[in-house]
Amino acid sequence: MRIHVADHPLIAHKLTVLRDRQTPSATFRQLVDELVTLLAYEATREVAVTETAINTPVAPTVGRKLSEPRPIVVPVLRAGLGMLEGMTRLLPTAEVGFLGMRRDDDTLEIETYANRLPDDLSGRQCYVLDPMLATGHTMVAATDYLFERGARDVTCVCVLAAPEGIETLEKAVGDRADVTVVVAAVDECLNDKSYIVPGLGDAGDRLYGIVD
């Protein structure tokens, strides 16, 4: 498993504003969208392409286009939905699947309540979107769904990660697949409530408000 921390002044600036507890939801959503577009640029560096012959207004040449089968983008609901537009802005031809997952705050177990994915993901490049890689349990469950359907090339796009979550995911993935994690920053640790420190709070609540 590979970890890529996108080190760029614009990413650092947007992340700083996201962390600020005073940043309102509307600004938070806009910044997440912009930040994910920057992360998507890094995440798609190895997207599969095929050479293709074209004619420019001046002369014939050979360019490159995205290969078939098309990549699939998989936001983990609900917070991952706030990352979808930023990702598909760079991959407009990608298909989109959905995984609905929630964490029990007491047991920290992951419950899957929605699954909208193709049955066969063999040969597909998959991009999983989830703002926070905290304990790693949600991302482990998400990647397991993809592996069960034949995916072997998975990129996880996150805003923040904790070292504990990275370790958990790495152990779970093992040598089963080629997995890359692209993040804006790796923070210090998790607190006793399994929130990333210093983090930015609950990304879903800050994107969409608190839902009881």
GROMACS .gro file of C-alpha atoms in nm:
model
  212
    1MET     CA    1   0.000   0.000   0.000
    2ARG     CA    2   0.126   0.346  -0.089
    3ILE     CA    3   0.055   0.675   0.089
    4HIS     CA    4   0.071   1.000  -0.108
    5VAL     CA    5   0.046   1.325   0.089
    6ALA     CA    6  -0.037   1.604  -0.155
    7ASP     CA    7   0.201   1.878  -0.047
    8HIS     CA    8   0.092   2.200  -0.216
    9PRO     CA    9   0.043   2.556  -0.083
   10LEU     CA   10  -0.314   2.577  -0.215
   11ILE     CA   11  -0.405   2.249  -0.048
   12ALA     CA   12  -0.250   2.365   0.279
   13HIS     CA   13  -0.442   2.694   0.261
   14LYS     CA   14  -0.779   2.533   0.193
   15LEU     CA   15  -0.719   2.270   0.462
   16THR     CA   16  -0.643   2.542   0.717
   17VAL     CA   17  -0.976   2.712   0.650
   18LEU     CA   18  -1.156   2.375   0.666
   19ARG     CA   19  -1.008   2.306   1.009
   20ASP     CA   20  -1.131   2.636   1.153
   21ARG     CA   21  -1.441   2.572   1.367
   22GLN     CA   22  -1.579   2.912   1.263
   23THR     CA   23  -1.598   2.818   0.893
   24PRO     CA   24  -1.969   2.794   0.798
   25SER     CA   25  -2.114   2.492   0.619
   26ALA     CA   26  -2.154   2.671   0.284
   27THR     CA   27  -1.787   2.769   0.278
   28PHE     CA   28  -1.687   2.425   0.408
   29ARG     CA   29  -1.871   2.252   0.121
   30GLN     CA   30  -1.714   2.480  -0.139
   31LEU     CA   31  -1.364   2.427  -0.002
   32VAL     CA   32  -1.407   2.049   0.012
   33ASP     CA   33  -1.510   2.056  -0.353
   34GLU     CA   34  -1.206   2.264  -0.450
   35LEU     CA   35  -0.970   2.062  -0.234
   36VAL     CA   36  -1.088   1.730  -0.376
   37THR     CA   37  -1.030   1.855  -0.731
   38LEU     CA   38  -0.667   1.920  -0.635
   39LEU     CA   39  -0.642   1.578  -0.467
   40ALA     CA   40  -0.803   1.416  -0.772
   41TYR     CA   41  -0.523   1.555  -0.989
   42GLU     CA   42  -0.273   1.365  -0.773
   43ALA     CA   43  -0.492   1.055  -0.742
   44THR     CA   44  -0.530   1.012  -1.118
   45ARG     CA   45  -0.162   1.030  -1.209
   46GLU     CA   46  -0.169   0.660  -1.299
   47VAL     CA   47  -0.513   0.646  -1.456
   48ALA     CA   48  -0.510   0.403  -1.748
   49VAL     CA   49  -0.484   0.560  -2.094
   50THR     CA   50  -0.472   0.432  -2.452
   51GLU     CA   51  -0.293   0.587  -2.747
   52THR     CA   52  -0.527   0.714  -3.016
   53ALA     CA   53  -0.470   0.872  -3.358
   54ILE     CA   54  -0.633   1.211  -3.423
   55ASN     CA   55  -0.613   1.494  -3.672
   56THR     CA   56  -0.547   1.844  -3.543
   57PRO     CA   57  -0.624   2.147  -3.765
   58VAL     CA   58  -0.257   2.132  -3.865
   59ALA     CA   59  -0.148   1.769  -3.887
   60PRO     CA   60  -0.215   1.410  -3.777
   61THR     CA   61  -0.081   1.311  -3.436
   62VAL     CA   62  -0.114   1.048  -3.167
   63GLY     CA   63  -0.267   1.141  -2.832
   64ARG     CA   64  -0.396   0.954  -2.529
   65LYS     CA   65  -0.746   0.895  -2.401
   66LEU     CA   66  -0.882   0.723  -2.094
   67SER     CA   67  -0.895   0.348  -2.143
   68GLU     CA   68  -1.192   0.116  -2.123
   69PRO     CA   69  -1.339  -0.005  -1.897
   70ARG     CA   70  -1.404   0.334  -1.747
   71PRO     CA   71  -1.288   0.415  -1.393
   72ILE     CA   72  -1.549   0.401  -1.119
   73VAL     CA   73  -1.578   0.659  -0.840
   74VAL     CA   74  -1.727   0.534  -0.513
   75PRO     CA   75  -1.823   0.793  -0.250
   76VAL     CA   76  -1.889   0.651   0.096
   77LEU     CA   77  -2.216   0.804   0.215
   78ARG     CA   78  -2.288   1.043   0.357
   79ALA     CA   79  -1.972   1.251   0.390
   80GLY     CA   80  -1.812   1.113   0.074
   81LEU     CA   81  -2.095   1.259  -0.129
   82GLY     CA   82  -1.951   1.605  -0.064
   83MET     CA   83  -1.637   1.495  -0.250
   84LEU     CA   84  -1.808   1.354  -0.558
   85GLU     CA   85  -1.835   1.665  -0.775
   86GLY     CA   86  -1.473   1.760  -0.713
   87MET     CA   87  -1.362   1.415  -0.827
   88THR     CA   88  -1.589   1.381  -1.132
   89ARG     CA   89  -1.487   1.728  -1.247
   90LEU     CA   90  -1.157   1.568  -1.355
   91LEU     CA   91  -1.312   1.230  -1.445
   92PRO     CA   92  -1.642   1.325  -1.609
   93THR     CA   93  -1.667   0.996  -1.800
   94ALA     CA   94  -1.623   0.780  -1.489
   95GLU     CA   95  -1.909   0.571  -1.359
   96VAL     CA   96  -2.029   0.637  -1.005
   97GLY     CA   97  -2.117   0.376  -0.745
   98PHE     CA   98  -2.228   0.431  -0.387
   99LEU     CA   99  -2.163   0.270  -0.051
  100GLY     CA  100  -2.370   0.375   0.248
  101MET     CA  101  -2.187   0.308   0.573
  102ARG     CA  102  -2.220   0.428   0.930
  103ARG     CA  103  -2.007   0.372   1.240
  104ASP     CA  104  -2.164   0.275   1.570
  105ASP     CA  105  -2.026   0.533   1.812
  106ASP     CA  106  -2.022   0.281   2.099
  107THR     CA  107  -1.881  -0.033   1.935
  108LEU     CA  108  -1.704   0.142   1.643
  109GLU     CA  109  -1.838  -0.139   1.420
  110ILE     CA  110  -1.926  -0.051   1.060
  111GLU     CA  111  -2.280  -0.107   0.934
  112THR     CA  112  -2.349  -0.104   0.560
  113TYR     CA  113  -2.696   0.025   0.477
  114ALA     CA  114  -2.664   0.088   0.100
  115ASN     CA  115  -2.467  -0.073  -0.180
  116ARG     CA  116  -2.487   0.040  -0.541
  117LEU     CA  117  -2.192  -0.115  -0.725
  118PRO     CA  118  -2.144  -0.329  -1.037
  119ASP     CA  119  -2.120  -0.702  -0.963
  120ASP     CA  120  -1.792  -0.731  -1.154
  121LEU     CA  121  -1.513  -0.476  -1.102
  122SER     CA  122  -1.238  -0.684  -1.259
  123GLY     CA  123  -0.995  -0.464  -1.450
  124ARG     CA  124  -1.157  -0.143  -1.323
  125GLN     CA  125  -0.966   0.137  -1.155
  126CYS     CA  126  -1.166   0.233  -0.845
  127TYR     CA  127  -1.154   0.562  -0.655
  128VAL     CA  128  -1.305   0.555  -0.306
  129LEU     CA  129  -1.402   0.891  -0.155
  130ASP     CA  130  -1.423   0.942   0.222
  131PRO     CA  131  -1.308   1.265   0.391
  132MET     CA  132  -1.163   1.105   0.704
  133LEU     CA  133  -0.944   0.796   0.735
  134ALA     CA  134  -0.970   0.779   1.115
  135THR     CA  135  -0.987   0.429   1.267
  136GLY     CA  136  -0.968   0.283   0.916
  137HIS     CA  137  -1.265   0.051   0.973
  138THR     CA  138  -1.492   0.221   0.721
  139MET     CA  139  -1.226   0.220   0.451
  140VAL     CA  140  -1.144  -0.145   0.522
  141ALA     CA  141  -1.512  -0.235   0.480
  142ALA     CA  142  -1.536  -0.027   0.161
  143THR     CA  143  -1.227  -0.178   0.000
  144ASP     CA  144  -1.340  -0.528   0.100
  145TYR     CA  145  -1.660  -0.470  -0.101
  146LEU     CA  146  -1.451  -0.377  -0.402
  147PHE     CA  147  -1.210  -0.669  -0.360
  148GLU     CA  148  -1.502  -0.913  -0.338
  149ARG     CA  149  -1.615  -0.789  -0.679
  150GLY     CA  150  -1.276  -0.837  -0.838
  151ALA     CA  151  -1.118  -0.492  -0.802
  152ARG     CA  152  -0.741  -0.496  -0.766
  153ASP     CA  153  -0.652  -0.132  -0.838
  154VAL     CA  154  -0.800   0.095  -0.570
  155THR     CA  155  -0.718   0.457  -0.482
  156CYS     CA  156  -0.859   0.599  -0.160
  157VAL     CA  157  -0.900   0.977  -0.168
  158CYS     CA  158  -0.928   1.137   0.178
  159VAL     CA  159  -0.893   1.487   0.316
  160LEU     CA  160  -0.726   1.373   0.639
  161ALA     CA  161  -0.582   1.053   0.776
  162ALA     CA  162  -0.465   0.935   1.117
  163PRO     CA  163  -0.162   0.705   1.154
  164GLU     CA  164  -0.385   0.448   1.326
  165GLY     CA  165  -0.621   0.437   1.029
  166ILE     CA  166  -0.339   0.401   0.780
  167GLU     CA  167  -0.194   0.111   0.980
  168THR     CA  168  -0.532  -0.063   1.006
  169LEU     CA  169  -0.597  -0.032   0.634
  170GLU     CA  170  -0.250  -0.148   0.541
  171LYS     CA  171  -0.282  -0.461   0.756
  172ALA     CA  172  -0.625  -0.540   0.613
  173VAL     CA  173  -0.521  -0.493   0.250
  174GLY     CA  174  -0.204  -0.702   0.275
  175ASP     CA  175  -0.104  -0.824  -0.069
  176ARG     CA  176  -0.460  -0.868  -0.196
  177ALA     CA  177  -0.462  -0.558  -0.416
  178ASP     CA  178  -0.275  -0.250  -0.532
  179VAL     CA  179  -0.401   0.027  -0.301
  180THR     CA  180  -0.295   0.392  -0.288
  181VAL     CA  181  -0.413   0.645  -0.031
  182VAL     CA  182  -0.406   1.011  -0.138
  183VAL     CA  183  -0.454   1.264   0.142
  184ALA     CA  184  -0.410   1.635   0.207
  185ALA     CA  185  -0.242   1.564   0.543
  186VAL     CA  186  -0.165   1.288   0.793
  187ASP     CA  187  -0.251   1.421   1.139
  188GLU     CA  188  -0.112   1.335   1.483
  189CYS     CA  189  -0.340   1.066   1.624
  190LEU     CA  190  -0.692   0.968   1.730
  191ASN     CA  191  -0.847   1.086   2.055
  192ASP     CA  192  -1.047   0.866   2.293
  193LYS     CA  193  -1.359   0.918   2.079
  194SER     CA  194  -1.173   0.809   1.764
  195TYR     CA  195  -1.170   1.160   1.615
  196ILE     CA  196  -0.862   1.271   1.424
  197VAL     CA  197  -0.644   1.522   1.615
  198PRO     CA  198  -0.618   1.810   1.535
  199GLY     CA  199  -0.854   1.713   1.254
  200LEU     CA  200  -1.154   1.921   1.150
  201GLY     CA  201  -1.439   1.762   1.344
  202ASP     CA  202  -1.715   1.548   1.193
  203ALA     CA  203  -1.693   1.607   0.819
  204GLY     CA  204  -2.050   1.490   0.753
  205ASP     CA  205  -2.196   1.725   1.013
  206ARG     CA  206  -1.990   2.017   0.887
  207LEU     CA  207  -2.095   1.947   0.528
  208TYR     CA  208  -2.465   1.886   0.584
  209GLY     CA  209  -2.553   1.969   0.943
  210ILE     CA  210  -2.626   1.741   1.238
  211VAL     CA  211  -2.881   1.466   1.171
  212ASP     CA  212  -3.011   1.275   1.473
   0.00000   0.00000   0.00000
